[in-house]
Amino acid sequence: MAPPLAAETGHTAHRRVPRPSRRSLLAGVAAFGALGAAGCSRVPTAAAGSGGDLLDRLRAQGVVRLGIAGEIPFGYIDKDGRLTGEAPELARVIFRRLGVAEVQPVPTEFGSLIPGLNSQQFDVVAAGMYINPERCAQVLFADPDYQMLDSFVVRKGNPLGLHDYRDVVRKKARFATGTGYAEIQYAVEAGYKESDILIVPDQVAGLNAVEAGRVDVFAGTALTTREVVKKSSKAEVTKSFAPLVDGKPHIDGGAFAFRPTETRLRDAFNAELRKLKRSGELLRILKPFGFTKDEMTDLTAKELCGG
């Protein structure tokens, strides 16, 4: 997955422009420090002006280095020391089709992904990074492999009838969201006073606040809120919705990022991604990480980059 809104300090990748990403859950990165250290060796510079030669080099060496931010469910090291997440699993499929047999993680903080990519610490960012114009000026994005809406965690039955940020304001609901979440700005834009927002560390703390009656609503991404309430007997998740930005519904999309010179690799990646979308295989790959049909998208990087 961010104040924090203006800096690349965490995920969701779901941040408003300038939109850092989601909260970074770095669990597992330390356990995989050896691979991270190995991944810090520099890779050769792409041939500028020719679409880049990285794809040829990756095929020759048989491995692609993935920059990840240790964030569940986007890209992380699991308790068994295995690289997984929606982006790494998708990378395995696409790069295998491109003739690259192996993927190797290079764990880093989310804010270091773009600098690390452009300083050639790794070959591609595979962290579910949101596409926005600020980032588009620094890296080359593939088309998004998922889109993301917001939803609320509320008490069972949604007693206040809260379905979007305007409802929260109209009904003077006690509102919470996470540290650095884009939802802070979405609520403020709807008219909620920022100083009245309860900021909690993450969605688990948000669920606890709702269950304990300390707040009426916790806001997060549709995916994270949907997952966190699964075992709750006191709370439920509302239907997902697009927050309003400058008065218009706003939908984010997350994607792989490449160095600006590597248009050839980006184009080859996009071609395989389109095949996976058409066949429905993309949803099959992402579904174990909580993604649903609602997160599938035909948005393009060009649209999200603002041009």
Tab-separated table of C-alpha atoms in Angstrom:
chain	number	residue	atom	x	y	z
A	1	MET	CA	0.000	0.000	0.000
A	2	ALA	CA	0.176	7.267	2.272
A	3	PRO	CA	1.067	12.766	4.973
A	4	PRO	CA	1.974	9.032	4.359
A	5	LEU	CA	-0.222	9.760	1.338
A	6	ALA	CA	2.596	11.787	-0.124
A	7	ALA	CA	5.365	9.266	0.406
A	8	GLU	CA	6.023	5.704	-0.708
A	9	THR	CA	5.821	4.287	2.781
A	10	GLY	CA	3.560	1.310	2.457
A	11	HIS	CA	0.877	-0.378	0.509
A	12	THR	CA	-1.985	-0.881	-0.945
A	13	ALA	CA	-0.506	0.448	-3.371
A	14	HIS	CA	-3.980	1.921	-2.886
A	15	ARG	CA	-3.154	5.529	-2.466
A	16	ARG	CA	-4.369	8.647	-4.094
A	17	VAL	CA	-2.104	10.571	-6.498
A	18	PRO	CA	0.627	10.752	-5.504
A	19	ARG	CA	-0.402	7.302	-4.427
A	20	PRO	CA	2.180	5.239	-2.569
A	21	SER	CA	0.968	1.644	-2.481
A	22	ARG	CA	-0.694	-0.473	0.122
A	23	ARG	CA	0.603	-1.161	3.561
A	24	SER	CA	3.793	-3.163	3.503
A	25	LEU	CA	3.702	-6.270	5.653
A	26	LEU	CA	7.356	-7.197	5.765
A	27	ALA	CA	6.941	-10.479	7.600
A	28	GLY	CA	8.977	-13.149	5.915
A	29	VAL	CA	11.459	-10.783	4.296
A	30	ALA	CA	14.006	-11.187	7.078
A	31	ALA	CA	13.673	-14.941	6.856
A	32	PHE	CA	14.526	-14.690	3.201
A	33	GLY	CA	17.409	-12.293	3.664
A	34	ALA	CA	19.904	-14.478	1.860
A	35	LEU	CA	17.976	-14.348	-1.380
A	36	GLY	CA	17.402	-10.649	-0.870
A	37	ALA	CA	21.107	-10.044	-0.520
A	38	ALA	CA	21.840	-12.148	-3.563
A	39	GLY	CA	19.252	-10.190	-5.523
A	40	CYS	CA	20.975	-6.894	-4.771
A	41	SER	CA	23.713	-7.467	-7.320
A	42	ARG	CA	23.205	-5.231	-10.304
A	43	VAL	CA	21.993	-6.440	-13.667
A	44	PRO	CA	23.239	-5.079	-16.994
A	45	THR	CA	21.716	-1.930	-18.434
A	46	ALA	CA	19.105	-2.359	-21.168
A	47	ALA	CA	19.907	-1.281	-24.682
A	48	ALA	CA	18.192	2.092	-24.901
A	49	GLY	CA	16.288	3.102	-28.019
A	50	SER	CA	15.706	-0.441	-29.294
A	51	GLY	CA	12.949	-1.617	-26.992
A	52	GLY	CA	15.534	-3.122	-24.652
A	53	ASP	CA	17.328	-6.450	-24.691
A	54	LEU	CA	16.287	-7.647	-21.240
A	55	LEU	CA	13.891	-10.295	-22.540
A	56	ASP	CA	16.698	-11.945	-24.519
A	57	ARG	CA	19.003	-11.855	-21.511
A	58	LEU	CA	16.366	-13.314	-19.200
A	59	ARG	CA	15.776	-16.174	-21.635
A	60	ALA	CA	19.504	-16.832	-21.826
A	61	GLN	CA	20.008	-16.892	-18.058
A	62	GLY	CA	16.697	-18.663	-17.313
A	63	VAL	CA	15.747	-16.542	-14.300
A	64	VAL	CA	14.009	-13.216	-13.687
A	65	ARG	CA	14.504	-11.188	-10.517
A	66	LEU	CA	11.272	-9.915	-8.985
A	67	GLY	CA	11.171	-6.909	-6.688
A	68	ILE	CA	8.635	-7.645	-3.927
A	69	ALA	CA	7.618	-5.726	-0.800
A	70	GLY	CA	6.713	-8.558	1.564
A	71	GLU	CA	3.026	-7.683	1.404
A	72	ILE	CA	0.210	-10.192	1.697
A	73	PRO	CA	-1.510	-11.030	-0.665
A	74	PHE	CA	0.491	-9.241	-3.368
A	75	GLY	CA	4.028	-10.625	-3.079
A	76	TYR	CA	5.648	-12.180	-0.019
A	77	ILE	CA	7.610	-15.075	1.466
A	78	ASP	CA	5.332	-17.572	3.234
A	79	LYS	CA	6.020	-19.395	6.507
A	80	ASP	CA	7.752	-22.184	4.578
A	81	GLY	CA	10.166	-19.743	2.940
A	82	ARG	CA	8.458	-19.918	-0.460
A	83	LEU	CA	7.874	-16.945	-2.716
A	84	THR	CA	4.156	-16.498	-3.334
A	85	GLY	CA	1.399	-13.921	-3.725
A	86	GLU	CA	-0.750	-12.839	-6.640
A	87	ALA	CA	2.079	-11.103	-8.508
A	88	PRO	CA	4.797	-13.789	-8.116
A	89	GLU	CA	2.376	-16.578	-9.063
A	90	LEU	CA	1.279	-14.629	-12.128
A	91	ALA	CA	4.939	-13.914	-12.946
A	92	ARG	CA	5.730	-17.644	-12.847
A	93	VAL	CA	3.064	-18.351	-15.457
A	94	ILE	CA	3.808	-15.445	-17.793
A	95	PHE	CA	7.596	-15.653	-17.699
A	96	ARG	CA	7.475	-19.400	-18.261
A	97	ARG	CA	5.451	-18.696	-21.410
A	98	LEU	CA	8.077	-16.127	-22.388
A	99	GLY	CA	10.828	-18.731	-22.056
A	100	VAL	CA	12.119	-17.822	-18.582
A	101	ALA	CA	11.878	-20.848	-16.309
A	102	GLU	CA	12.558	-19.422	-12.836
A	103	VAL	CA	11.646	-16.409	-10.700
A	104	GLN	CA	13.841	-15.134	-7.882
A	105	PRO	CA	12.597	-12.726	-5.192
A	106	VAL	CA	14.434	-9.569	-4.188
A	107	PRO	CA	12.656	-8.380	-1.011
A	108	THR	CA	12.683	-4.656	-0.262
A	109	GLU	CA	10.477	-1.985	1.287
A	110	PHE	CA	7.644	-0.761	-0.898
A	111	GLY	CA	9.144	2.721	-1.139
A	112	SER	CA	12.357	1.237	-2.540
A	113	LEU	CA	10.735	-0.679	-5.404
A	114	ILE	CA	10.905	1.998	-8.090
A	115	PRO	CA	14.393	3.223	-7.106
A	116	GLY	CA	15.562	-0.391	-6.936
A	117	LEU	CA	14.129	-1.182	-10.364
A	118	ASN	CA	15.691	1.850	-12.009
A	119	SER	CA	19.059	1.256	-10.314
A	120	GLN	CA	18.921	-2.318	-11.674
A	121	GLN	CA	18.657	-4.143	-8.363
A	122	PHE	CA	16.085	-6.427	-10.014
A	123	ASP	CA	14.382	-6.884	-13.378
A	124	VAL	CA	10.709	-6.178	-12.697
A	125	VAL	CA	8.464	-4.973	-9.883
A	126	ALA	CA	6.027	-7.749	-8.927
A	127	ALA	CA	4.205	-6.209	-5.973
A	128	GLY	CA	0.696	-5.372	-7.170
A	129	MET	CA	1.730	-1.725	-7.518
A	130	TYR	CA	-1.037	0.765	-8.262
A	131	ILE	CA	-0.640	2.692	-11.504
A	132	ASN	CA	-0.789	6.471	-11.225
A	133	PRO	CA	0.611	9.358	-13.293
A	134	GLU	CA	3.440	10.094	-10.864
A	135	ARG	CA	4.739	6.538	-11.094
A	136	CYS	CA	4.161	6.434	-14.847
A	137	ALA	CA	6.754	9.190	-15.172
A	138	GLN	CA	9.348	6.881	-13.576
A	139	VAL	CA	8.588	3.356	-14.804
A	140	LEU	CA	6.852	1.498	-17.611
A	141	PHE	CA	3.715	-0.323	-16.484
A	142	ALA	CA	2.102	-3.405	-17.916
A	143	ASP	CA	-1.687	-3.269	-18.132
A	144	PRO	CA	-3.268	-3.899	-14.722
A	145	ASP	CA	-3.866	-7.493	-13.709
A	146	TYR	CA	-6.459	-6.448	-11.135
A	147	GLN	CA	-8.622	-3.489	-10.143
A	148	MET	CA	-9.587	-2.504	-6.620
A	149	LEU	CA	-12.614	-0.874	-5.014
A	150	ASP	CA	-13.299	0.024	-1.387
A	151	SER	CA	-15.698	-1.466	1.136
A	152	PHE	CA	-16.556	-1.064	4.811
A	153	VAL	CA	-16.398	-3.306	7.853
A	154	VAL	CA	-19.566	-2.636	9.892
A	155	ARG	CA	-21.543	-4.314	12.651
A	156	LYS	CA	-23.762	-7.230	11.577
A	157	GLY	CA	-26.836	-5.947	9.810
A	158	ASN	CA	-25.150	-2.606	9.026
A	159	PRO	CA	-27.421	-0.770	11.518
A	160	LEU	CA	-26.492	2.718	10.275
A	161	GLY	CA	-26.873	1.823	6.598
A	162	LEU	CA	-23.343	2.860	5.620
A	163	HIS	CA	-22.540	2.168	1.965
A	164	ASP	CA	-20.122	4.935	0.942
A	165	TYR	CA	-18.189	7.862	2.389
A	166	ARG	CA	-21.104	10.261	1.933
A	167	ASP	CA	-23.218	8.027	4.184
A	168	VAL	CA	-20.493	8.174	6.824
A	169	VAL	CA	-20.578	11.978	6.756
A	170	ARG	CA	-24.394	12.304	6.630
A	171	LYS	CA	-24.941	9.927	9.534
A	172	LYS	CA	-22.037	11.264	11.595
A	173	ALA	CA	-20.659	7.756	11.958
A	174	ARG	CA	-17.517	7.099	13.966
A	175	PHE	CA	-15.001	6.314	11.245
A	176	ALA	CA	-11.692	4.405	11.248
A	177	THR	CA	-9.148	3.409	8.647
A	178	GLY	CA	-5.522	2.348	8.525
A	179	THR	CA	-2.216	4.141	8.820
A	180	GLY	CA	-1.365	5.743	5.497
A	181	TYR	CA	-4.462	4.378	3.758
A	182	ALA	CA	-5.881	6.243	0.764
A	183	GLU	CA	-9.255	5.920	2.498
A	184	ILE	CA	-8.225	8.806	4.759
A	185	GLN	CA	-8.317	11.193	1.826
A	186	TYR	CA	-11.454	9.632	0.362
A	187	ALA	CA	-13.296	10.301	3.639
A	188	VAL	CA	-11.933	13.847	3.882
A	189	GLU	CA	-12.980	14.536	0.302
A	190	ALA	CA	-16.509	13.437	1.219
A	191	GLY	CA	-16.525	15.995	4.039
A	192	TYR	CA	-15.314	14.026	7.066
A	193	LYS	CA	-13.042	15.954	9.431
A	194	GLU	CA	-9.585	14.353	9.325
A	195	SER	CA	-8.910	14.963	13.009
A	196	ASP	CA	-12.016	12.893	13.853
A	197	ILE	CA	-10.756	9.803	11.981
A	198	LEU	CA	-9.489	6.960	14.172
A	199	ILE	CA	-6.258	5.717	12.610
A	200	VAL	CA	-5.411	2.084	13.385
A	201	PRO	CA	-2.441	-0.056	12.261
A	202	ASP	CA	-4.271	-2.392	9.869
A	203	GLN	CA	-7.520	-4.128	8.969
A	204	VAL	CA	-7.345	-6.521	11.921
A	205	ALA	CA	-7.207	-3.575	14.337
A	206	GLY	CA	-10.050	-2.002	12.359
A	207	LEU	CA	-12.198	-5.102	12.724
A	208	ASN	CA	-11.493	-5.157	16.458
A	209	ALA	CA	-12.546	-1.517	16.768
A	210	VAL	CA	-15.857	-2.216	15.008
A	211	GLU	CA	-16.544	-5.362	17.049
A	212	ALA	CA	-15.790	-3.523	20.303
A	213	GLY	CA	-18.111	-0.655	19.365
A	214	ARG	CA	-15.350	1.963	19.401
A	215	VAL	CA	-16.226	2.928	15.808
A	216	ASP	CA	-19.178	2.351	13.501
A	217	VAL	CA	-17.162	1.647	10.375
A	218	PHE	CA	-13.687	0.737	9.188
A	219	ALA	CA	-12.747	1.478	5.554
A	220	GLY	CA	-10.280	-0.476	3.446
A	221	THR	CA	-9.931	-2.175	0.081
A	222	ALA	CA	-12.647	-4.590	-0.922
A	223	LEU	CA	-10.177	-7.475	-0.813
A	224	THR	CA	-8.715	-6.813	2.647
A	225	THR	CA	-12.061	-6.046	4.294
A	226	ARG	CA	-13.681	-9.101	2.712
A	227	GLU	CA	-10.936	-11.358	4.032
A	228	VAL	CA	-10.743	-9.928	7.549
A	229	VAL	CA	-14.435	-10.473	8.415
A	230	LYS	CA	-14.548	-14.135	7.383
A	231	LYS	CA	-14.257	-15.441	10.936
A	232	SER	CA	-16.155	-12.630	12.649
A	233	SER	CA	-19.532	-13.270	14.277
A	234	LYS	CA	-20.113	-9.574	15.003
A	235	ALA	CA	-19.117	-7.793	11.800
A	236	GLU	CA	-19.760	-7.948	8.066
A	237	VAL	CA	-18.451	-6.280	4.926
A	238	THR	CA	-20.498	-3.952	2.752
A	239	LYS	CA	-20.803	-4.191	-1.017
A	240	SER	CA	-17.707	-2.808	-2.741
A	241	PHE	CA	-17.889	0.671	-4.268
A	242	ALA	CA	-15.767	3.236	-6.083
A	243	PRO	CA	-14.798	6.231	-3.911
A	244	LEU	CA	-15.247	9.685	-5.391
A	245	VAL	CA	-12.139	11.645	-6.401
A	246	ASP	CA	-12.804	15.160	-7.668
A	247	GLY	CA	-16.460	14.206	-7.784
A	248	LYS	CA	-15.970	11.187	-10.050
A	249	PRO	CA	-15.918	7.445	-9.235
A	250	HIS	CA	-12.326	6.297	-8.930
A	251	ILE	CA	-11.007	2.782	-9.600
A	252	ASP	CA	-7.387	1.779	-9.089
A	253	GLY	CA	-5.472	-0.902	-10.938
A	254	GLY	CA	-2.330	-2.793	-9.924
A	255	ALA	CA	0.340	-3.981	-12.338
A	256	PHE	CA	3.909	-5.090	-12.986
A	257	ALA	CA	6.462	-2.351	-13.598
A	258	PHE	CA	9.504	-2.347	-15.907
A	259	ARG	CA	12.352	0.047	-16.608
A	260	PRO	CA	11.316	2.706	-19.147
A	261	THR	CA	13.637	1.333	-21.858
A	262	GLU	CA	12.143	-2.184	-21.744
A	263	THR	CA	9.177	-1.721	-24.087
A	264	ARG	CA	9.812	-5.052	-25.802
A	265	LEU	CA	9.546	-7.007	-22.546
A	266	ARG	CA	6.491	-4.994	-21.466
A	267	ASP	CA	4.749	-5.663	-24.775
A	268	ALA	CA	5.491	-9.399	-24.632
A	269	PHE	CA	4.251	-9.505	-21.030
A	270	ASN	CA	1.045	-7.674	-21.985
A	271	ALA	CA	0.387	-10.091	-24.854
A	272	GLU	CA	0.483	-13.066	-22.477
A	273	LEU	CA	-1.568	-11.226	-19.859
A	274	ARG	CA	-4.304	-10.554	-22.413
A	275	LYS	CA	-4.435	-14.280	-23.248
A	276	LEU	CA	-4.846	-15.131	-19.557
A	277	LYS	CA	-7.658	-12.610	-19.221
A	278	ARG	CA	-9.525	-13.914	-22.265
A	279	SER	CA	-9.261	-17.548	-21.166
A	280	GLY	CA	-10.244	-16.872	-17.542
A	281	GLU	CA	-6.963	-18.333	-16.310
A	282	LEU	CA	-5.985	-15.041	-14.677
A	283	LEU	CA	-8.844	-15.338	-12.179
A	284	ARG	CA	-7.838	-18.933	-11.459
A	285	ILE	CA	-4.303	-17.797	-10.617
A	286	LEU	CA	-5.408	-14.899	-8.428
A	287	LYS	CA	-8.396	-16.539	-6.716
A	288	PRO	CA	-6.368	-18.305	-3.956
A	289	PHE	CA	-5.293	-14.854	-2.764
A	290	GLY	CA	-8.828	-13.579	-2.276
A	291	PHE	CA	-9.424	-12.011	-5.688
A	292	THR	CA	-12.838	-12.390	-7.323
A	293	LYS	CA	-14.497	-11.512	-10.631
A	294	ASP	CA	-15.042	-8.023	-9.206
A	295	GLU	CA	-11.263	-7.493	-9.235
A	296	MET	CA	-10.837	-8.512	-12.882
A	297	THR	CA	-10.389	-5.553	-15.228
A	298	ASP	CA	-10.011	-4.402	-18.819
A	299	LEU	CA	-8.437	-1.113	-17.754
A	300	THR	CA	-5.179	-0.248	-19.501
A	301	ALA	CA	-1.992	1.320	-18.210
A	302	LYS	CA	-2.495	4.183	-20.660
A	303	GLU	CA	-5.857	5.031	-19.100
A	304	LEU	CA	-4.520	4.940	-15.552
A	305	CYS	CA	-1.395	6.908	-16.462
A	306	GLY	CA	-3.679	9.713	-17.590
A	307	GLY	CA	-3.118	9.491	-21.302
